Amino acid sequence: MTLLRRIAHLDMDAFFASVELLRYPQLKGLPVVIGGGHRKVDDLLRERHAGRPLSAIPPEAFPLLKDYAGRGVITTATYAARQFGVGSAMGMMKAAKLCPQAIVLPVDFEEVRRYSRTFKAIIREIAPVVEDRGVDEVYIDFTEVPGGQREGGRVLARLIQKSIFDATGLTCSIGVAPNKLIAKMASEFDKPNGITILYEADVRSRIWPLAVRKINGIGPKSEVKLAKLHLHTIGDIAQQDRGWLIDNFGQSYGAWMHDAAWGRDDRPVVTESEPVSMSRETTFERDLHAVRDRGELSAIFTELCARVAEDLQRKGYVGRTIGIKLRYDDFRTATRDLTLDHFTDDAKAIRQAAGQCLKRVDLKRRLRLLGVRVGKLAKAGSPDHTRWPAAAPQPLQVAEPTPDLFGP
DNA sequence: TCTGGGGTCCTAGGACCC
DNA sequence: TCTGGGGTCCTAGGACCC
């Protein structure tokens, strides 16, 4: 008998918030948002309630959204907070208007990553072909897993859900479908803690009525453009002529959009991949000016370079393209980059190259963000990296490079 | 009182080489 | 002297995702 391709998408429910609720179960059912925050809420609470278990801290002791002042966005909101219209990626200040009484907690990345590793390890024990899609999501290929075909994947999905819950106390939602594209949409159908099974034949009835934005790959810009063409649902796209879509959205995107609307997607579940770039960036608490705040900017810039270098070294990569990113007070973004003739993971070398990039960008406007990126990565010590440069030997550093604007 | 931080992929023009 | 292509690399910006 031939196997049906069965791909699952698993999404942890309100992951960041749920992880916090494990620590503070007294907040269950209350509106809680995670995000922003440079404040050390945990430290604060621990100090104030020294000696008592975290779970004994009364809910009234927690900081509220209405008292929040800062530039952060919300990473996750509990379902109780979502009732008020608060959601991911929303600015904290806007959220505070909608739900001032919500409790705010900062992201605890270490804790989140710990649970992330745990739930992914549990999945891999059950079904080994797993693709990482960030801390709280994965695709899983059920096709050849023993029992992966039973009830279209429902039996295996249930087993995974239960295993994760038993080990962590966390819930997730799973969609199982013929491919990643449909599985991703299906996992949203029954949240939280749900399972949705879809087949090719369900595309018309279950997928076509959905808004175009539900397709993973159609974002806010394309949504607006589609609306102007009077296309609102996925079915609307499916009814269009493929050539017409290509004329309006380009060869690649237009054809992809047509396939997506018909539920066609043959991308494999990719279990391993190499990073392409590593970066660090920071948004300032207030907008800074290149001249007036030179000292502050210089220190931040050097620190960002040091942190990228650290990341590269810790993970064992070197890179050849050094880039910077600026965001102006009007939210426009500028990037500059420079490709070196050798690979590096050295903070000073990165700082020097990034400094050269800085000279090519307008520094008259106030800045709200500064970032440093290293691309064209290779594994440290790999032939790819040691072979470089291929032909001409690089000249010795002849002169000290001229200092950049943020220079000491 | 707008709008984080970490990524990937695509496009498009120009340089440069064959 | 003029007129070509094709291929690859570099750079800047932008869409999108988690």
Tab-separated table of C-alpha atoms (C1' of nucleotides) in Angstrom:
chain	number	residue	atom	x	y	z
A	1	MET	CA	0.000	0.000	0.000
A	2	THR	CA	1.190	3.499	-0.726
A	3	LEU	CA	1.721	5.937	2.096
A	4	LEU	CA	-0.135	9.225	2.149
A	5	ARG	CA	2.117	12.180	2.767
A	6	ARG	CA	1.185	13.394	6.245
A	7	ILE	CA	2.866	16.525	7.563
A	8	ALA	CA	2.174	17.997	10.986
A	9	HIS	CA	2.609	21.550	12.196
A	10	LEU	CA	2.845	21.927	15.943
A	11	ASP	CA	2.489	25.265	17.662
A	12	MET	CA	2.927	25.705	21.410
A	13	ASP	CA	-0.021	27.599	22.915
A	14	ALA	CA	0.888	31.122	24.121
A	15	PHE	CA	4.352	29.687	24.697
A	16	PHE	CA	6.189	32.516	26.489
A	17	ALA	CA	3.211	33.252	28.710
A	18	SER	CA	2.541	29.588	29.459
A	19	VAL	CA	6.150	29.143	30.569
A	20	GLU	CA	5.708	32.017	33.039
A	21	LEU	CA	2.439	30.542	34.315
A	22	LEU	CA	4.307	27.381	35.284
A	23	ARG	CA	6.354	29.533	37.639
A	24	TYR	CA	3.465	31.714	38.776
A	25	PRO	CA	0.393	29.450	38.701
A	26	GLN	CA	-1.485	32.018	40.766
A	27	LEU	CA	-1.765	34.097	37.570
A	28	LYS	CA	-3.742	31.413	35.710
A	29	GLY	CA	-6.854	32.874	34.111
A	30	LEU	CA	-5.653	36.453	34.495
A	31	PRO	CA	-4.664	38.693	31.580
A	32	VAL	CA	-0.875	38.477	31.362
A	33	VAL	CA	1.377	39.824	28.634
A	34	ILE	CA	5.017	38.991	28.045
A	35	GLY	CA	7.354	41.421	26.389
A	36	GLY	CA	9.258	44.653	26.344
A	37	GLY	CA	10.895	44.832	29.658
A	38	HIS	CA	14.417	45.546	30.591
A	39	ARG	CA	13.146	45.482	34.138
A	40	LYS	CA	14.107	42.560	36.255
A	41	VAL	CA	10.646	41.704	37.468
A	42	ASP	CA	11.730	38.396	38.906
A	43	ASP	CA	14.514	39.962	40.930
A	44	LEU	CA	12.144	42.629	42.134
A	45	LEU	CA	9.515	40.127	43.194
A	46	ARG	CA	12.061	37.853	44.802
A	47	GLU	CA	13.460	40.716	46.837
A	48	ARG	CA	10.063	41.877	47.960
A	49	HIS	CA	8.952	38.390	48.852
A	50	ALA	CA	12.218	36.916	49.985
A	51	GLY	CA	11.990	33.486	51.474
A	52	ARG	CA	8.541	32.713	50.096
A	53	PRO	CA	8.021	30.446	47.101
A	54	LEU	CA	7.302	32.267	43.841
A	55	SER	CA	3.873	30.673	43.722
A	56	ALA	CA	2.968	32.362	47.027
A	57	ILE	CA	3.469	35.889	45.710
A	58	PRO	CA	0.009	37.468	45.496
A	59	PRO	CA	-1.151	38.576	42.020
A	60	GLU	CA	-1.504	42.158	43.328
A	61	ALA	CA	2.261	42.302	43.731
A	62	PHE	CA	2.903	42.002	39.982
A	63	PRO	CA	3.575	45.021	37.727
A	64	LEU	CA	0.690	46.161	35.527
A	65	LEU	CA	0.579	47.220	31.901
A	66	LYS	CA	-0.802	50.639	32.853
A	67	ASP	CA	2.422	51.380	34.772
A	68	TYR	CA	4.604	50.360	31.879
A	69	ALA	CA	6.610	52.972	30.015
A	70	GLY	CA	8.874	51.866	27.225
A	71	ARG	CA	9.284	50.985	23.579
A	72	GLY	CA	8.704	47.270	23.725
A	73	VAL	CA	6.183	45.142	21.895
A	74	ILE	CA	4.196	42.198	23.184
A	75	THR	CA	5.730	38.802	22.522
A	76	THR	CA	2.801	36.753	23.809
A	77	ALA	CA	-0.497	37.419	25.533
A	78	THR	CA	-2.479	34.878	27.550
A	79	TYR	CA	-5.908	33.978	26.180
A	80	ALA	CA	-7.459	36.064	28.958
A	81	ALA	CA	-5.538	39.102	27.682
A	82	ARG	CA	-6.459	38.350	24.059
A	83	GLN	CA	-10.109	38.878	25.015
A	84	PHE	CA	-9.234	42.570	25.220
A	85	GLY	CA	-7.782	42.674	21.717
A	86	VAL	CA	-4.201	42.499	22.919
A	87	GLY	CA	-1.891	40.349	20.807
A	88	SER	CA	1.604	39.548	19.614
A	89	ALA	CA	3.705	42.297	18.024
A	90	MET	CA	1.449	45.018	19.432
A	91	GLY	CA	3.224	48.009	20.985
A	92	MET	CA	3.095	47.990	24.783
A	93	MET	CA	1.648	51.468	24.920
A	94	LYS	CA	-1.242	50.556	22.669
A	95	ALA	CA	-1.853	47.374	24.656
A	96	ALA	CA	-1.908	49.364	27.898
A	97	LYS	CA	-4.862	51.325	26.536
A	98	LEU	CA	-6.781	48.176	25.666
A	99	CYS	CA	-6.057	46.286	28.874
A	100	PRO	CA	-4.400	48.449	31.538
A	101	GLN	CA	-5.002	45.855	34.268
A	102	ALA	CA	-2.963	43.156	32.498
A	103	ILE	CA	0.111	41.901	34.318
A	104	VAL	CA	3.399	42.410	32.465
A	105	LEU	CA	6.314	40.052	32.700
A	106	PRO	CA	9.614	40.245	30.829
A	107	VAL	CA	10.749	37.496	28.468
A	108	ASP	CA	12.908	34.925	30.200
A	109	PHE	CA	14.827	33.627	27.197
A	110	GLU	CA	16.805	31.051	29.107
A	111	GLU	CA	13.699	29.487	30.556
A	112	VAL	CA	11.897	29.610	27.207
A	113	ARG	CA	14.835	27.976	25.424
A	114	ARG	CA	14.996	25.284	28.105
A	115	TYR	CA	11.351	24.325	27.549
A	116	SER	CA	11.857	24.631	23.795
A	117	ARG	CA	14.656	22.072	23.848
A	118	THR	CA	12.590	19.822	26.092
A	119	PHE	CA	9.444	19.687	23.961
A	120	LYS	CA	11.420	19.258	20.731
A	121	ALA	CA	13.387	16.372	22.235
A	122	ILE	CA	10.124	14.695	23.227
A	123	ILE	CA	8.795	15.046	19.672
A	124	ARG	CA	11.991	13.669	18.118
A	125	GLU	CA	11.751	10.568	20.284
A	126	ILE	CA	8.344	9.865	18.802
A	127	ALA	CA	8.846	11.140	15.242
A	128	PRO	CA	12.456	11.854	14.200
A	129	VAL	CA	11.904	14.028	11.114
A	130	VAL	CA	11.420	17.450	12.703
A	131	GLU	CA	11.990	20.919	11.254
A	132	ASP	CA	12.691	23.760	13.677
A	133	ARG	CA	10.654	26.910	13.048
A	134	GLY	CA	11.791	29.000	15.983
A	135	VAL	CA	11.381	28.386	19.703
A	136	ASP	CA	7.722	27.458	19.746
A	137	GLU	CA	6.964	25.771	16.403
A	138	VAL	CA	7.984	22.730	14.407
A	139	TYR	CA	6.969	20.760	11.347
A	140	ILE	CA	6.975	16.992	11.722
A	141	ASP	CA	6.876	14.420	8.936
A	142	PHE	CA	4.410	11.743	10.038
A	143	THR	CA	4.465	9.884	6.721
A	144	GLU	CA	6.807	7.042	7.603
A	145	VAL	CA	6.405	7.027	11.365
A	146	PRO	CA	4.785	3.801	12.616
A	147	GLY	CA	1.169	4.717	13.315
A	148	GLY	CA	1.578	8.062	11.555
A	149	GLN	CA	-1.206	7.232	9.107
A	150	ARG	CA	-3.812	6.181	11.662
A	151	GLU	CA	-6.871	8.436	11.556
A	152	GLY	CA	-4.905	10.711	9.225
A	153	GLY	CA	-2.323	11.385	11.917
A	154	ARG	CA	-4.680	12.087	14.808
A	155	VAL	CA	-3.443	9.167	16.915
A	156	LEU	CA	0.186	10.262	16.669
A	157	ALA	CA	-0.719	13.912	17.221
A	158	ARG	CA	-2.561	12.955	20.403
A	159	LEU	CA	0.410	10.963	21.639
A	160	ILE	CA	2.752	13.911	21.054
A	161	GLN	CA	0.384	16.336	22.763
A	162	LYS	CA	0.060	14.090	25.804
A	163	SER	CA	3.788	13.386	26.038
A	164	ILE	CA	4.619	17.101	25.974
A	165	PHE	CA	1.961	17.908	28.551
A	166	ASP	CA	2.998	15.117	30.900
A	167	ALA	CA	6.630	16.218	30.799
A	168	THR	CA	6.154	19.990	30.930
A	169	GLY	CA	2.586	20.953	31.762
A	170	LEU	CA	2.443	22.875	28.480
A	171	THR	CA	-0.202	22.507	25.786
A	172	CYS	CA	0.127	22.771	22.029
A	173	SER	CA	-2.043	22.735	18.928
A	174	ILE	CA	-1.374	20.458	15.981
A	175	GLY	CA	-2.525	20.408	12.377
A	176	VAL	CA	-1.901	17.376	10.163
A	177	ALA	CA	-2.291	17.721	6.407
A	178	PRO	CA	-0.767	16.668	3.054
A	179	ASN	CA	1.891	19.400	3.244
A	180	LYS	CA	3.488	22.120	5.378
A	181	LEU	CA	1.388	24.930	3.964
A	182	ILE	CA	-1.960	23.357	4.879
A	183	ALA	CA	-0.668	21.878	8.136
A	184	LYS	CA	0.368	25.363	9.260
A	185	MET	CA	-3.133	26.703	8.655
A	186	ALA	CA	-4.735	23.629	10.207
A	187	SER	CA	-2.833	24.022	13.484
A	188	GLU	CA	-4.653	27.326	13.991
A	189	PHE	CA	-8.125	25.859	13.566
A	190	ASP	CA	-8.578	24.556	17.085
A	191	LYS	CA	-6.539	26.518	19.601
A	192	PRO	CA	-5.530	26.001	22.330
A	193	ASN	CA	-4.779	22.327	22.838
A	194	GLY	CA	-6.521	21.148	19.656
A	195	ILE	CA	-5.870	18.798	16.771
A	196	THR	CA	-7.082	19.326	13.212
A	197	ILE	CA	-6.776	16.731	10.457
A	198	LEU	CA	-7.104	17.889	6.848
A	199	TYR	CA	-6.918	16.121	3.490
A	200	GLU	CA	-6.429	17.413	-0.027
A	201	ALA	CA	-10.169	17.178	-0.591
A	202	ASP	CA	-10.790	19.630	2.273
A	203	VAL	CA	-9.059	22.563	0.582
A	204	ARG	CA	-12.220	23.950	-1.013
A	205	SER	CA	-14.383	23.760	2.082
A	206	ARG	CA	-11.863	24.547	4.822
A	207	ILE	CA	-9.116	26.649	3.222
A	208	TRP	CA	-10.815	28.711	0.526
A	209	PRO	CA	-13.095	30.606	2.939
A	210	LEU	CA	-10.069	31.877	4.915
A	211	ALA	CA	-8.625	35.388	4.575
A	212	VAL	CA	-5.601	35.630	2.244
A	213	ARG	CA	-3.488	36.672	5.229
A	214	LYS	CA	-3.796	33.155	6.670
A	215	ILE	CA	-1.378	31.875	4.039
A	216	ASN	CA	2.108	31.707	5.497
A	217	GLY	CA	3.923	34.027	3.096
A	218	ILE	CA	1.196	36.587	2.467
A	219	GLY	CA	1.889	39.512	4.770
A	220	PRO	CA	0.375	42.952	5.333
A	221	LYS	CA	1.702	44.454	2.080
A	222	SER	CA	0.384	41.716	-0.164
A	223	GLU	CA	-2.905	41.698	1.721
A	224	VAL	CA	-3.418	45.380	0.865
A	225	LYS	CA	-2.458	44.841	-2.761
A	226	LEU	CA	-4.798	41.856	-3.052
A	227	ALA	CA	-7.643	43.833	-1.468
A	228	LYS	CA	-7.198	46.546	-4.095
A	229	LEU	CA	-7.701	43.825	-6.699
A	230	HIS	CA	-10.839	42.739	-4.805
A	231	LEU	CA	-9.276	39.495	-3.614
A	232	HIS	CA	-10.002	38.827	0.056
A	233	THR	CA	-10.210	35.081	0.582
A	234	ILE	CA	-7.876	32.296	-0.445
A	235	GLY	CA	-10.652	31.052	-2.697
A	236	ASP	CA	-10.662	34.440	-4.459
A	237	ILE	CA	-6.996	33.891	-5.344
A	238	ALA	CA	-7.609	30.311	-6.451
A	239	GLN	CA	-10.249	31.491	-8.930
A	240	GLN	CA	-7.819	33.828	-10.682
A	241	ASP	CA	-5.955	32.924	-13.805
A	242	ARG	CA	-2.385	31.911	-13.049
A	243	GLY	CA	-1.017	34.209	-15.775
A	244	TRP	CA	-2.985	37.134	-14.400
A	245	LEU	CA	-1.501	36.575	-10.944
A	246	ILE	CA	1.965	36.419	-12.481
A	247	ASP	CA	1.336	39.683	-14.347
A	248	ASN	CA	0.316	41.366	-11.101
A	249	PHE	CA	2.725	39.827	-8.600
A	250	GLY	CA	5.714	38.693	-10.636
A	251	GLN	CA	6.756	35.339	-12.046
A	252	SER	CA	7.870	33.825	-8.797
A	253	TYR	CA	5.438	35.241	-6.253
A	254	GLY	CA	2.428	35.106	-8.566
A	255	ALA	CA	2.945	31.442	-9.417
A	256	TRP	CA	3.610	30.585	-5.775
A	257	MET	CA	0.446	32.377	-4.701
A	258	HIS	CA	-1.626	30.417	-7.195
A	259	ASP	CA	-0.160	27.104	-6.000
A	260	ALA	CA	-0.655	28.093	-2.366
A	261	ALA	CA	-4.324	28.952	-2.912
A	262	TRP	CA	-4.849	25.503	-4.404
A	263	GLY	CA	-3.086	23.928	-1.422
A	264	ARG	CA	-0.082	22.792	-3.459
A	265	ASP	CA	3.222	22.652	-1.664
A	266	ASP	CA	5.955	20.050	-1.988
A	267	ARG	CA	8.578	21.545	0.312
A	268	PRO	CA	10.280	18.839	2.352
A	269	VAL	CA	10.578	18.861	6.127
A	270	VAL	CA	14.173	20.048	6.563
A	271	THR	CA	15.844	18.634	9.646
A	272	GLU	CA	19.138	20.485	9.439
A	273	SER	CA	20.301	23.863	8.120
A	274	GLU	CA	23.306	26.139	8.382
A	275	PRO	CA	22.929	29.739	9.536
A	276	VAL	CA	23.313	32.448	6.877
A	277	SER	CA	23.959	35.413	9.145
A	278	MET	CA	24.153	36.456	12.759
A	279	SER	CA	23.239	39.869	14.086
A	280	ARG	CA	22.672	41.968	17.169
A	281	GLU	CA	20.602	45.113	17.300
A	282	THR	CA	19.155	47.407	19.896
A	283	THR	CA	16.464	50.057	20.075
A	284	PHE	CA	17.443	52.929	22.335
A	285	GLU	CA	15.264	54.117	25.171
A	286	ARG	CA	15.311	57.547	23.503
A	287	ASP	CA	16.375	58.574	20.006
A	288	LEU	CA	20.067	59.395	19.807
A	289	HIS	CA	21.994	61.811	17.637
A	290	ALA	CA	25.287	60.843	16.026
A	291	VAL	CA	27.024	64.010	17.118
A	292	ARG	CA	25.321	64.989	20.349
A	293	ASP	CA	25.193	61.439	21.722
A	294	ARG	CA	28.407	60.255	20.142
A	295	GLY	CA	29.866	58.765	23.309
A	296	GLU	CA	26.783	56.731	24.083
A	297	LEU	CA	26.409	55.537	20.490
A	298	SER	CA	30.062	54.636	20.252
A	299	ALA	CA	29.838	52.452	23.353
A	300	ILE	CA	26.665	50.726	22.104
A	301	PHE	CA	28.196	50.175	18.656
A	302	THR	CA	31.331	48.587	20.058
A	303	GLU	CA	29.235	46.453	22.402
A	304	LEU	CA	27.068	45.180	19.523
A	305	CYS	CA	30.187	44.180	17.585
A	306	ALA	CA	31.550	42.393	20.637
A	307	ARG	CA	28.297	40.481	21.090
A	308	VAL	CA	28.113	39.351	17.452
A	309	ALA	CA	31.745	38.237	17.684
A	310	GLU	CA	30.915	36.335	20.861
A	311	ASP	CA	27.946	34.656	19.160
A	312	LEU	CA	30.106	33.639	16.192
A	313	GLN	CA	32.846	32.232	18.413
A	314	ARG	CA	30.455	30.383	20.707
A	315	LYS	CA	28.702	28.755	17.762
A	316	GLY	CA	31.909	28.194	15.774
A	317	TYR	CA	31.341	30.383	12.726
A	318	VAL	CA	33.287	33.017	10.835
A	319	GLY	CA	31.898	35.512	8.331
A	320	ARG	CA	33.030	37.678	5.431
A	321	THR	CA	30.311	40.303	5.096
A	322	ILE	CA	29.989	42.879	7.848
A	323	GLY	CA	26.919	45.078	7.867
A	324	ILE	CA	25.184	47.739	9.897
A	325	LYS	CA	21.543	48.650	10.247
A	326	LEU	CA	20.163	51.994	11.317
A	327	ARG	CA	16.603	52.952	12.062
A	328	TYR	CA	15.831	56.661	12.042
A	329	ASP	CA	13.362	58.449	14.259
A	330	ASP	CA	10.860	58.341	11.372
A	331	PHE	CA	11.251	54.532	11.319
A	332	ARG	CA	12.992	54.446	7.944
A	333	THR	CA	15.717	51.820	7.812
A	334	ALA	CA	19.128	51.992	6.183
A	335	THR	CA	21.624	49.169	5.774
A	336	ARG	CA	25.216	49.162	4.549
A	337	ASP	CA	27.569	46.254	4.239
A	338	LEU	CA	31.097	45.456	3.261
A	339	THR	CA	32.519	42.150	2.107
A	340	LEU	CA	36.034	41.448	3.335
A	341	ASP	CA	38.611	39.343	1.518
A	342	HIS	CA	38.908	37.085	4.535
A	343	PHE	CA	36.658	35.491	7.163
A	344	THR	CA	36.573	36.768	10.701
A	345	ASP	CA	34.976	36.311	14.084
A	346	ASP	CA	37.040	39.023	15.738
A	347	ALA	CA	35.285	41.871	17.549
A	348	LYS	CA	37.909	44.445	16.578
A	349	ALA	CA	37.853	43.462	12.906
A	350	ILE	CA	34.060	43.563	12.882
A	351	ARG	CA	34.072	46.925	14.640
A	352	GLN	CA	36.526	48.291	12.084
A	353	ALA	CA	34.544	47.103	9.052
A	354	ALA	CA	31.244	48.210	10.558
A	355	GLY	CA	32.842	51.606	11.163
A	356	GLN	CA	33.611	51.867	7.449
A	357	CYS	CA	29.971	51.104	6.681
A	358	LEU	CA	28.887	53.825	9.053
A	359	LYS	CA	30.684	56.443	6.969
A	360	ARG	CA	28.428	55.737	4.011
A	361	VAL	CA	25.159	56.491	5.730
A	362	ASP	CA	23.290	59.670	6.631
A	363	LEU	CA	23.837	60.539	10.288
A	364	LYS	CA	22.005	63.832	10.464
A	365	ARG	CA	18.684	62.359	11.575
A	366	ARG	CA	18.147	61.026	15.067
A	367	LEU	CA	18.478	57.274	15.413
A	368	ARG	CA	16.204	54.899	17.278
A	369	LEU	CA	18.025	51.650	16.479
A	370	LEU	CA	21.488	50.426	15.682
A	371	GLY	CA	22.451	46.917	14.564
A	372	VAL	CA	25.484	44.939	13.445
A	373	ARG	CA	25.346	41.886	11.214
A	374	VAL	CA	27.839	39.321	9.962
A	375	GLY	CA	26.897	37.351	6.860
A	376	LYS	CA	28.456	34.950	4.327
A	377	LEU	CA	29.145	32.553	7.153
A	378	ALA	CA	31.323	29.472	7.100
A	379	LYS	CA	32.096	26.974	9.827
A	380	ALA	CA	35.258	28.041	11.629
A	381	GLY	CA	38.093	25.813	10.456
A	382	SER	CA	36.194	24.501	7.436
A	383	PRO	CA	38.046	24.219	4.093
A	384	ASP	CA	35.663	26.817	2.720
A	385	HIS	CA	37.010	29.266	5.211
A	386	THR	CA	40.713	28.359	5.259
A	387	ARG	CA	40.916	28.277	1.451
A	388	TRP	CA	40.066	31.969	1.247
A	389	PRO	CA	41.364	34.024	-0.496
A	390	ALA	CA	41.443	31.799	-3.561
A	391	ALA	CA	43.907	33.616	-5.792
A	392	ALA	CA	45.610	36.819	-4.729
A	393	PRO	CA	47.211	36.872	-1.318
A	394	GLN	CA	45.807	39.712	0.723
A	395	PRO	CA	48.068	42.668	1.320
A	396	LEU	CA	49.246	43.352	4.813
A	397	GLN	CA	47.329	46.038	6.607
A	398	VAL	CA	49.200	49.088	5.328
A	399	ALA	CA	47.642	51.970	7.167
A	400	GLU	CA	45.429	52.481	10.173
A	401	PRO	CA	41.927	52.919	8.811
A	402	THR	CA	40.576	56.382	9.319
A	403	PRO	CA	38.336	56.611	12.362
A	404	ASP	CA	34.574	56.537	11.843
A	405	LEU	CA	32.074	58.947	13.290
A	406	PHE	CA	31.398	56.844	16.339
A	407	GLY	CA	35.116	56.261	16.803
A	408	PRO	CA	36.796	56.825	20.113
B	1	DT	C1'	2.474	57.079	23.465
B	2	DC	C1'	3.138	54.099	17.880
B	3	DT	C1'	5.949	50.155	15.993
B	4	DG	C1'	11.507	44.385	19.536
B	5	DG	C1'	15.055	41.359	18.029
B	6	DG	C1'	16.529	37.573	15.461
B	7	DG	C1'	16.326	35.650	11.183
B	8	DT	C1'	15.468	34.062	5.676
B	9	DC	C1'	14.690	34.920	0.964
B	10	DC	C1'	13.972	37.788	-3.164
B	11	DT	C1'	14.857	41.581	-6.463
B	12	DA	C1'	17.521	44.614	-9.072
B	13	DG	C1'	21.403	47.298	-10.745
B	14	DG	C1'	26.273	47.621	-11.514
B	15	DA	C1'	30.974	45.679	-11.764
B	16	DC	C1'	33.684	42.485	-13.830
B	17	DC	C1'	35.009	38.493	-16.486
B	18	DC	C1'	34.762	35.404	-20.439
C	1	DT	C1'	35.033	50.109	-33.676
C	2	DC	C1'	30.766	48.448	-32.316
C	3	DT	C1'	27.893	45.166	-30.437
C	4	DG	C1'	26.495	41.083	-27.907
C	5	DG	C1'	25.438	37.717	-24.351
C	6	DG	C1'	25.935	34.893	-19.870
C	7	DG	C1'	27.472	34.221	-15.195
C	8	DT	C1'	28.850	35.596	-10.650
C	9	DC	C1'	29.635	38.703	-6.976
C	10	DC	C1'	28.510	42.755	-4.365
C	11	DT	C1'	25.315	45.995	-2.398
C	12	DA	C1'	20.673	48.073	-0.744
C	13	DG	C1'	16.190	47.565	0.227
C	14	DG	C1'	12.050	45.203	1.287
C	15	DA	C1'	8.639	41.474	2.415
C	16	DC	C1'	7.836	38.182	5.567
C	17	DC	C1'	8.170	35.009	9.651
C	18	DC	C1'	8.565	33.680	14.732
